Short mmCIF file of C-alpha atoms and ligand atoms in Angstrom, two decimals:
data_model
loop_
_atom_site.label_atom_id
_atom_site.label_comp_id
_atom_site.label_asym_id
_atom_site.label_seq_id
_atom_site.Cartn_x
_atom_site.Cartn_y
_atom_site.Cartn_z
CA MET L 191 17.80 28.69 -23.18
CA LYS L 192 18.33 25.66 -25.16
CA PRO L 193 14.86 24.94 -26.37
CA LEU L 194 14.25 28.23 -27.78
CA LEU L 195 17.41 27.82 -29.87
CA LEU L 196 16.07 24.37 -30.96
CA THR L 197 12.22 25.79 -31.81
CA ALA L 198 13.18 26.99 -35.08
CA ALA L 199 13.83 23.50 -36.39
CA LEU L 200 10.93 21.70 -34.77
CA PRO L 201 7.62 20.59 -36.51
CA ALA L 202 4.68 22.34 -35.64
CA ALA L 203 3.16 19.24 -33.91
CA LEU L 204 6.14 18.67 -31.65
CA LEU L 205 6.18 22.42 -30.75
CA GLY L 206 2.54 22.09 -29.58
CA ALA L 207 3.49 19.36 -27.59
CA CYS L 208 6.16 21.07 -25.87
CA ALA L 209 3.84 24.11 -25.49
CA ASP L 210 1.67 21.96 -23.61
CA ARG L 211 4.10 20.46 -21.38
CA ALA L 212 5.42 24.04 -20.81
CA GLU L 213 1.80 24.71 -19.86
CA ALA L 214 1.33 21.64 -17.61
CA PRO L 215 -1.14 22.71 -14.65
CA GLU L 216 0.76 23.27 -11.53
CA ARG L 217 -1.83 21.31 -9.58
CA PRO L 218 -2.84 18.22 -10.96
CA ASN L 219 -5.43 15.77 -9.72
CA ILE L 220 -3.76 13.08 -7.63
CA LEU L 221 -4.88 9.60 -7.87
CA PHE L 222 -3.06 7.35 -5.41
CA ILE L 223 -3.57 3.77 -5.73
CA TYR L 224 -2.30 1.39 -3.03
CA ALA L 225 -2.49 -2.24 -3.98
CA ASP L 226 -2.36 -4.87 -1.32
CA ASP L 227 0.47 -7.37 -0.89
CA LEU L 228 1.61 -6.74 -4.53
CA GLY L 229 5.18 -7.73 -5.30
CA ILE L 230 8.01 -6.32 -7.28
CA GLY L 231 7.82 -9.26 -9.53
CA ASP L 232 3.99 -9.37 -10.00
CA LEU L 233 3.54 -6.91 -12.94
CA SER L 234 4.40 -7.97 -16.55
CA CYS L 235 6.02 -4.61 -16.80
CA TYR L 236 8.25 -5.82 -13.89
CA GLY L 237 8.87 -9.01 -15.71
CA GLY L 238 5.86 -11.13 -14.20
CA VAL L 239 4.46 -13.66 -16.29
CA ILE L 240 0.50 -12.85 -15.67
CA PRO L 241 -0.34 -10.15 -18.31
CA THR L 242 -1.15 -6.79 -16.70
CA PRO L 243 -1.75 -4.46 -19.97
CA ASN L 244 -3.54 -1.37 -17.76
CA LEU L 245 -0.62 -1.57 -15.37
CA ASP L 246 1.95 -1.87 -18.19
CA ARG L 247 0.24 1.04 -19.85
CA LEU L 248 0.87 3.21 -16.96
CA ALA L 249 4.45 2.19 -16.84
CA ALA L 250 5.14 2.79 -20.47
CA GLU L 251 3.60 6.36 -20.15
CA GLY L 252 4.98 7.08 -16.80
CA GLN L 253 7.88 6.45 -14.40
CA ARG L 254 8.68 3.10 -13.37
CA PHE L 255 10.60 3.07 -10.19
CA THR L 256 12.94 -0.05 -9.44
CA ASN L 257 14.02 0.91 -6.04
CA ALA L 258 11.11 2.30 -4.44
CA TYR L 259 10.39 1.21 -0.76
CA ALA L 260 7.11 0.97 1.63
CA THR L 261 8.22 1.78 5.22
CA SER L 262 7.11 -1.55 6.61
CA SER L 263 6.46 -5.06 5.28
CA VAL L 264 2.78 -4.86 6.48
CA SER L 265 -0.23 -2.88 5.93
CA THR L 266 -1.08 -0.52 8.93
CA PRO L 267 2.24 0.77 9.31
CA SER L 268 2.89 1.42 5.72
CA ARG L 269 -0.58 3.43 5.32
CA PHE L 270 -0.06 5.25 8.55
CA GLY L 271 3.62 6.19 7.19
CA LEU L 272 2.32 7.40 4.13
CA LEU L 273 -0.66 9.53 5.30
CA THR L 274 1.32 10.99 8.33
CA GLY L 275 4.92 11.24 6.82
CA MET L 276 5.95 9.80 10.21
CA TYR L 277 7.71 6.49 10.62
CA PRO L 278 5.01 4.24 12.01
CA TRP L 279 7.43 2.77 14.77
CA ARG L 280 7.36 6.28 16.38
CA GLN L 281 4.09 5.65 17.56
CA ARG L 282 2.78 2.55 19.31
CA ASN L 283 -0.38 0.76 18.29
CA THR L 284 0.60 0.95 14.54
CA GLY L 285 0.93 -2.77 14.03
CA ILE L 286 -1.82 -4.82 11.90
CA ALA L 287 -5.02 -3.31 13.01
CA PRO L 288 -8.11 -5.63 14.13
CA GLY L 289 -11.56 -5.05 12.37
CA ASN L 290 -12.67 -2.91 15.48
CA SER L 291 -9.56 -0.69 16.23
CA GLU L 292 -9.89 2.76 17.01
CA LEU L 293 -8.69 5.13 14.29
CA ILE L 294 -4.58 4.90 15.08
CA ILE L 295 -4.00 8.31 13.49
CA ASP L 296 -4.33 11.19 16.00
CA THR L 297 -6.86 13.68 14.70
CA ALA L 298 -4.39 16.46 15.76
CA CYS L 299 -1.97 15.16 13.22
CA TYR L 300 -1.87 17.15 10.16
CA THR L 301 -2.01 14.31 7.34
CA LEU L 302 -1.54 14.31 3.55
CA ALA L 303 -5.10 14.47 3.19
CA ASP L 304 -5.18 17.73 5.49
CA ALA L 305 -2.39 19.20 3.42
CA LEU L 306 -4.13 18.47 0.07
CA HIS L 307 -7.53 19.58 1.46
CA GLY L 308 -5.90 22.83 2.79
CA ALA L 309 -4.63 23.26 -0.73
CA GLY L 310 -8.04 23.17 -2.07
CA TYR L 311 -8.30 19.57 -3.17
CA GLY L 312 -11.47 17.67 -2.70
CA THR L 313 -10.23 14.56 -0.90
CA GLY L 314 -11.56 11.15 -0.79
CA ALA L 315 -10.73 7.76 0.75
CA VAL L 316 -12.18 4.47 -0.95
CA GLY L 317 -11.38 0.91 -0.57
CA LYS L 318 -9.09 -0.72 1.92
CA TRP L 319 -8.46 1.47 5.11
CA HIS L 320 -6.81 -0.51 7.95
CA LEU L 321 -5.98 2.54 9.98
CA GLY L 322 -8.82 1.95 12.41
CA LEU L 323 -12.24 3.76 12.72
CA GLY L 324 -13.78 5.40 15.73
CA PRO L 325 -12.56 6.07 19.42
CA ALA L 326 -10.45 4.08 21.83
CA GLY L 327 -12.29 0.88 23.16
CA GLY L 328 -13.66 -0.60 20.09
CA THR L 329 -15.64 0.71 17.03
CA ASP L 330 -19.46 0.73 17.34
CA PHE L 331 -20.60 -0.15 13.81
CA ASN L 332 -24.26 0.84 14.68
CA VAL L 333 -24.00 4.38 15.10
CA GLU L 334 -22.06 7.15 13.05
CA ILE L 335 -18.59 6.33 13.59
CA ARG L 336 -16.17 9.23 14.65
CA PRO L 337 -13.57 9.63 14.46
CA ASP L 338 -13.14 8.50 10.98
CA ALA L 339 -11.11 9.38 7.54
CA ARG L 340 -13.09 12.80 7.69
CA ASP L 341 -11.44 13.62 10.80
CA ILE L 342 -8.07 13.36 9.14
CA GLY L 343 -8.71 15.33 6.24
CA PHE L 344 -10.81 13.42 3.95
CA ASP L 345 -14.10 14.86 2.58
CA TYR L 346 -15.59 11.52 1.51
CA GLU L 347 -14.99 7.85 2.81
CA TYR L 348 -16.05 4.54 1.21
CA VAL L 349 -13.84 2.18 3.16
CA ILE L 350 -13.19 -1.53 4.14
CA PRO L 351 -12.49 -0.86 7.86
CA ALA L 352 -9.58 -3.46 7.98
CA THR L 353 -8.96 -6.26 5.42
CA VAL L 354 -11.24 -8.72 3.96
CA ASP L 355 -9.94 -11.67 6.06
CA ARG L 356 -11.04 -9.54 9.14
CA VAL L 357 -14.72 -8.98 10.44
CA PRO L 358 -16.92 -7.15 10.28
CA CYS L 359 -17.45 -7.72 6.60
CA VAL L 360 -18.97 -4.59 5.58
CA PHE L 361 -18.41 -1.18 3.98
CA VAL L 362 -18.38 2.05 5.71
CA GLU L 363 -19.53 5.38 3.87
CA ASN L 364 -18.96 8.40 5.74
CA GLY L 365 -19.33 7.05 9.20
CA ARG L 366 -22.16 4.69 8.45
CA VAL L 367 -22.21 1.06 7.78
CA VAL L 368 -23.41 0.64 3.90
CA GLY L 369 -26.94 -1.20 3.96
CA LEU L 370 -27.13 -1.91 7.87
CA ASP L 371 -30.66 -2.60 9.02
CA PRO L 372 -30.84 -0.99 12.45
CA ALA L 373 -33.06 -4.03 13.73
CA ASP L 374 -30.02 -6.38 13.06
CA PRO L 375 -27.30 -4.61 14.85
CA ILE L 376 -23.58 -5.66 14.46
CA THR L 377 -21.73 -7.24 17.07
CA VAL L 378 -17.83 -7.46 16.56
CA SER L 379 -15.32 -9.46 18.94
CA TYR L 380 -11.62 -10.20 18.49
CA GLY L 381 -11.44 -12.06 21.80
CA SER L 382 -14.62 -14.76 22.13
CA LYS L 383 -17.19 -15.58 19.98
CA VAL L 384 -20.09 -13.42 19.79
CA GLY L 385 -23.81 -14.55 18.37
CA ASP L 386 -24.24 -17.91 16.90
CA TRP L 387 -22.99 -17.82 13.53
CA PRO L 388 -21.07 -20.86 12.59
CA THR L 389 -17.19 -20.69 12.58
CA GLY L 390 -14.45 -22.35 10.63
CA ARG L 391 -13.29 -24.03 13.73
CA GLU L 392 -16.67 -25.46 14.56
CA ASN L 393 -18.14 -26.03 11.29
CA PRO L 394 -15.28 -26.85 8.87
CA GLU L 395 -17.93 -28.46 6.59
CA LEU L 396 -19.70 -25.37 6.11
CA VAL L 397 -16.67 -23.45 4.42
CA ARG L 398 -16.13 -22.90 0.56
CA MET L 399 -12.42 -21.89 1.27
CA HIS L 400 -10.59 -23.77 3.99
CA PRO L 401 -8.05 -21.87 6.29
CA SER L 402 -4.45 -22.79 6.29
CA PRO L 403 -3.73 -24.83 9.25
CA GLY L 404 -2.46 -22.91 12.19
CA GLN L 405 -2.90 -19.43 10.83
CA GLY L 406 -6.06 -18.61 12.84
CA HIS L 407 -8.66 -17.91 9.77
CA ASP L 408 -11.35 -19.97 11.40
CA ASN L 409 -13.68 -17.67 13.22
CA THR L 410 -16.98 -16.56 12.04
CA ILE L 411 -18.17 -17.78 8.62
CA VAL L 412 -19.15 -15.05 6.16
CA ASN L 413 -19.97 -15.91 2.78
CA GLY L 414 -18.52 -19.49 3.25
CA ILE L 415 -15.29 -17.94 4.17
CA PRO L 416 -14.14 -18.12 7.70
CA ARG L 417 -12.50 -14.88 9.01
CA ILE L 418 -10.39 -13.39 11.84
CA GLY L 419 -12.54 -12.38 14.38
CA PHE L 420 -16.08 -13.05 15.17
CA MET L 421 -18.91 -11.02 14.57
CA THR L 422 -22.96 -11.27 14.40
CA GLY L 423 -25.74 -8.98 12.84
CA GLY L 424 -25.77 -6.65 10.05
CA ARG L 425 -26.66 -9.47 7.27
CA ALA L 426 -28.04 -6.90 4.88
CA ALA L 427 -24.94 -5.03 5.09
CA LEU L 428 -22.48 -7.89 4.24
CA TRP L 429 -20.22 -7.40 1.30
CA VAL L 430 -20.12 -10.14 -1.36
CA ASP L 431 -16.39 -11.12 -1.92
CA GLU L 432 -16.76 -11.62 -5.58
CA GLY L 433 -17.94 -7.93 -6.07
CA ILE L 434 -15.42 -6.13 -3.89
CA ALA L 435 -13.28 -4.95 -6.51
CA ASP L 436 -16.27 -3.81 -8.84
CA THR L 437 -17.52 -1.77 -5.76
CA ILE L 438 -14.16 -0.13 -5.27
CA ALA L 439 -13.65 0.66 -9.01
CA THR L 440 -17.44 1.97 -9.14
CA LYS L 441 -16.81 4.40 -6.01
CA ALA L 442 -13.53 5.39 -7.31
CA VAL L 443 -14.95 6.35 -10.80
CA ARG L 444 -17.93 8.02 -9.24
CA PHE L 445 -15.75 10.28 -6.92
CA ILE L 446 -13.47 11.25 -9.81
CA SER L 447 -16.68 12.02 -11.98
CA ASP L 448 -18.05 14.12 -9.19
CA HIS L 449 -14.65 15.87 -8.98
CA ALA L 450 -13.70 16.33 -12.66
CA ASP L 451 -14.18 20.08 -12.23
CA ARG L 452 -11.78 20.90 -9.64
CA PRO L 453 -8.70 19.27 -8.09
CA PHE L 454 -9.10 16.15 -6.39
CA PHE L 455 -7.03 13.76 -4.18
CA LEU L 456 -8.39 10.19 -4.28
CA TYR L 457 -6.69 7.71 -1.73
CA MET L 458 -7.79 4.38 -3.42
CA GLY L 459 -6.94 1.06 -1.52
CA THR L 460 -7.56 -1.97 -3.55
CA ASN L 461 -8.43 -5.44 -1.65
CA ASP L 462 -6.38 -7.21 -4.24
CA VAL L 463 -4.20 -9.08 -4.09
CA HIS L 464 -4.73 -9.73 -0.15
CA VAL L 465 -6.41 -13.06 0.93
CA PRO L 466 -9.15 -14.30 0.85
CA ARG L 467 -8.64 -14.21 -2.97
CA MET L 468 -12.11 -14.55 -4.37
CA PRO L 469 -12.14 -13.15 -7.71
CA HIS L 470 -15.22 -12.12 -9.67
CA PRO L 471 -16.45 -15.01 -11.83
CA ARG L 472 -15.05 -13.23 -14.81
CA PHE L 473 -11.60 -13.43 -13.69
CA ALA L 474 -11.82 -16.79 -11.75
CA GLY L 475 -9.44 -19.31 -13.36
CA ARG L 476 -8.27 -17.07 -16.09
CA SER L 477 -4.70 -16.49 -15.25
CA GLY L 478 -3.69 -20.42 -14.83
CA HIS L 479 -1.65 -19.35 -11.93
CA GLY L 480 -4.22 -19.90 -9.09
CA SER L 481 -6.47 -17.39 -7.52
CA ARG L 482 -3.50 -15.07 -6.49
CA GLY L 483 -3.05 -14.86 -10.33
CA ASP L 484 -6.44 -14.21 -10.87
CA VAL L 485 -6.84 -11.40 -8.65
CA ILE L 486 -3.74 -9.96 -10.15
CA LEU L 487 -5.97 -9.88 -13.42
CA GLN L 488 -8.55 -8.33 -11.41
CA LEU L 489 -6.46 -5.58 -9.95
CA ASP L 490 -5.42 -4.82 -13.52
CA TRP L 491 -8.81 -4.63 -14.49
CA THR L 492 -9.55 -2.05 -11.70
CA VAL L 493 -6.84 0.09 -12.73
CA GLY L 494 -8.02 0.06 -16.15
CA GLU L 495 -11.55 1.25 -15.10
CA VAL L 496 -10.16 4.35 -13.40
CA LEU L 497 -7.71 5.12 -16.20
CA ARG L 498 -10.73 4.85 -18.67
CA SER L 499 -12.64 7.10 -16.57
CA LEU L 500 -10.01 9.76 -16.69
CA ASP L 501 -9.59 9.43 -20.33
CA SER L 502 -13.35 9.72 -21.00
CA LEU L 503 -13.71 12.76 -18.50
CA GLY L 504 -10.74 14.25 -20.66
CA ILE L 505 -8.65 14.70 -17.39
CA ALA L 506 -5.81 12.17 -17.77
CA ASP L 507 -3.20 14.65 -18.78
CA ARG L 508 -3.72 16.73 -15.84
CA THR L 509 -4.03 13.77 -13.30
CA LEU L 510 -1.06 12.36 -11.32
CA VAL L 511 -1.51 8.80 -11.02
CA ILE L 512 0.72 7.02 -8.53
CA PHE L 513 0.38 3.18 -8.33
CA THR L 514 2.19 1.37 -5.71
CA SER L 515 1.93 -1.40 -2.97
CA ASP L 516 1.64 -1.34 0.85
CA ASN L 517 4.02 -4.23 1.29
CA GLY L 518 5.61 -7.32 -0.38
CA PRO L 519 4.18 -10.51 -1.51
CA VAL L 520 3.11 -13.74 0.20
CA ILE L 521 1.89 -16.87 -1.47
CA ASP L 522 -0.20 -18.64 1.53
CA ASP L 523 -1.41 -15.97 3.80
CA GLY L 524 -4.05 -17.94 5.50
CA TYR L 525 -6.24 -19.90 3.12
CA LEU L 526 -5.88 -23.10 1.10
CA ASP L 527 -6.48 -21.42 -2.34
CA GLN L 528 -4.11 -23.39 -4.73
CA SER L 529 -1.96 -20.22 -5.02
CA VAL L 530 1.12 -22.22 -3.94
CA GLU L 531 0.08 -25.17 -5.77
CA LEU L 532 -0.42 -23.31 -9.01
CA LEU L 533 2.07 -20.54 -8.73
CA GLY L 534 4.29 -22.14 -11.42
CA ASP L 535 6.80 -19.95 -12.87
CA HIS L 536 5.45 -16.79 -11.78
CA THR L 537 7.91 -15.03 -9.34
CA PRO L 538 6.09 -12.25 -7.14
CA MET L 539 9.34 -11.62 -4.99
CA GLY L 540 11.24 -11.23 -8.26
CA THR L 541 15.00 -12.18 -7.60
CA TYR L 542 14.74 -10.80 -3.94
CA ARG L 543 14.69 -12.48 -0.52
CA GLY L 544 11.88 -12.49 1.95
CA GLY L 545 8.31 -11.39 1.22
CA LYS L 546 5.58 -9.59 3.27
CA TYR L 547 6.45 -9.45 6.87
CA SER L 548 10.12 -9.49 6.31
CA LEU L 549 13.01 -7.11 6.75
CA PHE L 550 14.54 -8.54 3.61
CA GLU L 551 14.20 -6.71 0.24
CA ALA L 552 10.89 -8.37 -0.94
CA GLY L 553 9.15 -7.27 2.02
CA THR L 554 9.45 -3.69 1.49
CA ARG L 555 10.59 -2.92 -2.10
CA ILE L 556 7.60 -2.53 -3.94
CA PRO L 557 6.47 -1.72 -7.55
CA MET L 558 5.65 1.88 -8.10
CA LEU L 559 4.34 3.80 -11.23
CA VAL L 560 3.97 7.55 -11.80
CA ARG L 561 2.11 8.79 -14.75
CA TRP L 562 1.16 12.47 -15.37
CA PRO L 563 1.14 12.88 -19.23
CA ALA L 564 1.48 16.75 -19.06
CA ARG L 565 4.71 16.76 -17.14
CA VAL L 566 6.29 13.27 -16.51
CA ARG L 567 8.29 12.08 -19.33
CA PRO L 568 8.29 8.07 -19.59
CA GLY L 569 11.12 6.11 -18.15
CA VAL L 570 12.65 4.15 -15.71
CA GLN L 571 13.36 5.69 -12.01
CA GLU L 572 16.18 3.95 -10.49
CA ALA L 573 16.80 6.47 -7.65
CA LEU L 574 16.47 5.12 -4.09
CA PHE L 575 13.01 6.27 -2.95
CA SER L 576 10.70 5.83 0.13
CA GLN L 577 7.04 6.12 0.29
CA ILE L 578 7.43 8.32 3.46
CA ASP L 579 8.60 11.25 0.84
CA ILE L 580 5.26 11.17 -1.06
CA TYR L 581 3.85 13.30 1.67
CA ARG L 582 5.93 16.21 1.26
CA SER L 583 6.65 15.71 -2.32
CA LEU L 584 2.91 15.98 -2.81
CA ALA L 585 2.74 19.17 -0.81
CA ALA L 586 5.38 20.58 -2.64
CA LEU L 587 3.90 20.10 -5.95
CA THR L 588 0.52 21.36 -4.72
CA GLY L 589 1.87 24.44 -2.74
CA ALA L 590 0.38 23.11 0.52
CA ALA L 591 1.40 24.81 3.49
CA LEU L 592 2.35 22.78 6.41
CA PRO L 593 2.44 23.60 9.80
CA GLU L 594 5.37 23.14 12.26
CA GLY L 595 5.78 19.49 12.96
CA ALA L 596 3.98 18.17 10.21
CA ALA L 597 5.26 14.94 8.23
CA PRO L 598 8.58 14.89 10.49
CA ASP L 599 10.13 12.02 8.28
CA SER L 600 9.14 13.06 5.07
CA ARG L 601 11.22 14.64 2.43
CA ASP L 602 10.30 16.94 -0.64
CA ARG L 603 11.68 14.53 -3.25
CA LEU L 604 9.45 15.74 -5.94
CA PRO L 605 11.82 15.72 -8.83
CA GLU L 606 12.72 12.16 -8.00
CA LEU L 607 8.59 11.45 -7.91
CA LEU L 608 8.23 13.08 -11.20
CA GLY L 609 11.51 11.40 -12.78
CA GLU L 610 12.99 14.79 -13.27
CA ARG L 611 16.03 13.86 -11.05
CA HIS L 612 17.63 10.76 -10.25
CA GLU L 613 19.31 11.28 -6.85
CA ASP L 614 19.27 8.37 -4.32
CA ARG L 615 17.70 9.19 -0.90
CA ALA L 616 20.53 9.41 1.75
CA PHE L 617 18.74 6.35 3.28
CA VAL L 618 15.85 4.45 3.42
CA VAL L 619 14.65 2.78 6.72
CA GLN L 620 12.48 -0.57 6.50
CA GLN L 621 10.40 -2.25 9.13
CA ASN L 622 9.55 -5.99 9.67
CA VAL L 623 6.41 -7.10 11.26
CA SER L 624 8.61 -7.81 14.64
CA ASN L 625 9.42 -3.99 14.45
CA ALA L 626 12.93 -4.82 13.70
CA LEU L 627 14.45 -1.74 11.43
CA SER L 628 16.97 -1.70 8.58
CA ILE L 629 18.63 1.00 7.08
CA LEU L 630 19.88 1.21 3.67
CA SER L 631 22.11 3.68 2.18
CA GLU L 632 24.87 3.87 -0.74
CA GLY L 633 24.14 0.50 -1.66
CA TRP L 634 24.76 -0.98 1.87
CA LYS L 635 22.00 -2.39 4.07
CA TYR L 636 22.33 -2.99 7.71
CA LEU L 637 19.72 -5.03 9.73
CA GLU L 638 19.56 -4.56 13.40
CA PRO L 639 19.78 -7.41 15.54
CA SER L 640 16.26 -8.78 16.51
CA ASN L 641 15.20 -11.76 18.51
CA GLY L 642 11.99 -12.08 16.35
CA GLU L 643 11.53 -15.53 14.66
CA ARG L 644 13.83 -16.13 11.76
CA TYR L 645 11.43 -17.76 9.47
CA ASN L 646 7.70 -17.86 9.44
CA ALA L 647 6.93 -21.65 8.32
CA LEU L 648 3.32 -20.98 8.04
CA VAL L 649 3.85 -18.38 5.37
CA ASP L 650 7.00 -19.59 4.27
CA ILE L 651 8.83 -16.44 4.48
CA GLU L 652 12.25 -15.47 6.21
CA LEU L 653 11.50 -12.64 8.16
CA GLY L 654 14.99 -11.08 8.20
CA ASN L 655 15.46 -11.35 11.93
CA SER L 656 18.89 -12.68 13.37
CA PRO L 657 20.11 -12.16 16.98
CA SER L 658 23.50 -10.66 15.20
CA PRO L 659 23.70 -7.70 12.84
CA GLN L 660 23.63 -8.34 9.28
CA LEU L 661 25.06 -6.48 6.54
CA TYR L 662 24.51 -6.92 2.80
CA ASP L 663 25.91 -5.44 -0.49
CA ILE L 664 22.74 -4.68 -2.27
CA VAL L 665 24.28 -3.47 -5.38
CA SER L 666 26.14 -6.72 -5.90
CA ASP L 667 23.93 -8.90 -4.10
CA PRO L 668 20.39 -7.60 -4.13
CA GLY L 669 19.42 -11.30 -3.21
CA GLU L 670 21.00 -10.73 0.29
CA ARG L 671 22.81 -14.13 0.38
CA ILE L 672 26.08 -12.80 1.70
CA ASP L 673 26.14 -11.54 5.20
CA LEU L 674 29.35 -9.28 5.43
CA ALA L 675 28.77 -7.96 8.80
CA ASP L 676 32.02 -9.74 10.08
CA GLU L 677 33.99 -8.35 7.28
CA TYR L 678 32.94 -4.76 7.91
CA PRO L 679 32.40 -4.16 11.52
CA GLU L 680 33.09 -0.38 10.96
CA ARG L 681 30.41 -0.01 8.42
CA VAL L 682 27.96 -1.93 10.53
CA GLU L 683 28.98 0.31 13.65
CA CYS L 684 28.44 3.39 11.47
CA LEU L 685 24.97 2.27 10.02
CA SER L 686 23.79 1.07 13.44
CA ARG L 687 24.62 4.65 15.10
CA TRP L 688 22.99 6.35 12.05
CA LEU L 689 19.84 4.09 12.66
CA ASP L 690 19.80 5.19 16.43
CA GLU L 691 20.21 8.87 15.41
CA ILE L 692 17.06 8.66 13.25
CA ARG L 693 15.29 6.72 15.98
CA GLY L 694 16.06 9.47 18.25
CA GLY L 695 15.09 11.99 15.60
CA SER L 696 18.36 13.98 15.63
CA ARG L 697 19.52 13.40 12.16
CA ALA L 698 15.96 12.23 10.22
CA LYS L 699 15.32 15.50 9.01
C1 NG6 K 1723 -1.81 -11.47 9.59
C2 NG6 K 1723 -2.68 -12.45 9.11
C3 NG6 K 1723 -2.72 -12.40 7.42
C4 NG6 K 1723 -2.99 -11.15 6.85
C5 NG6 K 1723 -2.00 -9.98 7.84
C6 NG6 K 1723 -2.53 -8.67 7.60
C7 NG6 K 1723 -2.54 -14.40 10.49
C8 NG6 K 1723 -2.02 -15.72 10.96
N1 NG6 K 1723 -2.26 -13.88 9.50
O1 NG6 K 1723 -1.79 -11.29 10.98
O2 NG6 K 1723 -3.66 -13.26 6.81
O3 NG6 K 1723 -4.24 -10.61 7.37
O4 NG6 K 1723 -2.29 -9.96 9.18
O5 NG6 K 1723 -2.09 -8.15 6.07
O6 NG6 K 1723 -3.45 -14.03 11.31
S1 NG6 K 1723 -1.76 -6.65 5.72
O7 NG6 K 1723 -1.48 -6.86 4.31
O8 NG6 K 1723 -3.10 -6.00 5.75
O9 NG6 K 1723 -0.99 -6.27 6.63
CA1 CA K 1724 -0.71 -5.54 2.66
#
């Protein structure tokens, strides 16, 4: 009733704006942008020193989350959790997928894409995929690949099968390798060498970007960059690394403009800021912080391109944009690209401990921005939020009907997603690369005991593993410096039991 009483005193322009807001379309387009390995300190709107004006615009026009988490500290499980609404650790085979992995989401699973498709949305996946393609036993890249994204709810796919540091170095569009010459078939192996293309190990003199010692990026050389895994064939289809961001932006913009007249859901995965970091020449050397900084500029440009397309199509107001990252940052992730040397005063991890791969905060506490001009008011969202809830929140927003058993770990947190309510999630579960879990609730974070390595010297990241349970007061000690497990044994016991119950499924709903 309050707004009615106030209307008499409001100027006409403001009244118009209120009316627009009241008439906000119930079912906006949904543009979900998943950046890769972007840290909570990487954007200038989160205090980073590298200018990211387009992402800052998104933050200024929407909600900027400060306590949002990916489910996991590496890519494949986070993406799995997002699209299935089920914790990835409930299913085997959800670790970092090789480039010839089978599709790891069961086609019987009712995914977020299925839900939105069922609600009448046109659905597309563009960019990094990393959930496998094809049947068990290894993908054949020379035939139409099924099952693929189209078998789990997407109408359209244009994807990088895994990561850019993994073979095959090709895009797949609707099950077909783009530009493949059938006379030059592709063979891929993650075991031993196939074909006669040089490798980084045998021919280091041929590479233009050297692998970091001991990390394994010294197999087949493609475009002068040694990759993980071996491939041969498909020469005409090979991507050009410096053009990948442009390709992803172009395909995303095309999908958006093709769907300007009906509701769409675009799941867009950038390759930036994952390794190998090979920015387009217009970004190379521009950040002053090495190639990792340069690809942050490129990521920001990419987001700017899609925002501009929404503006020029006149659909920005009725498009919900969610921008976030699949896991936290890493500086040296396998190539000697000067990112460590030139990092300077840039702090990708913010003030948090750990990084990509880790159970500590910097592994999973990620940047997240949500903009929907017709409904979301600008502000900062401090509520505890997990990406696992995006599924049911979007299902609620779009009126999607979910079958029994869908998205078992996801909760409808639409008011938090839109910044209309600020309640903490009761708990957030995080997973590291060793599959150790932590639970964060009411400011207390319990990390279960794990025999995984404590510190990965190759990437210079503490993984959060310890044979003893750890307990941190995240509110007063967000940097996780003071382990309070010995001081609060009952709290440890209680959170440990809760985590077990969630694992067992009884209290997860
Ligand atoms: C790791 C790779 C790393 C990166 C990561 C996947 C090694 C030593 N390191 O195994 O370079 O590719 O997998 O990153 O092989 S993710 O963001 O896609 O999860
Ligand atoms: Ca990642």
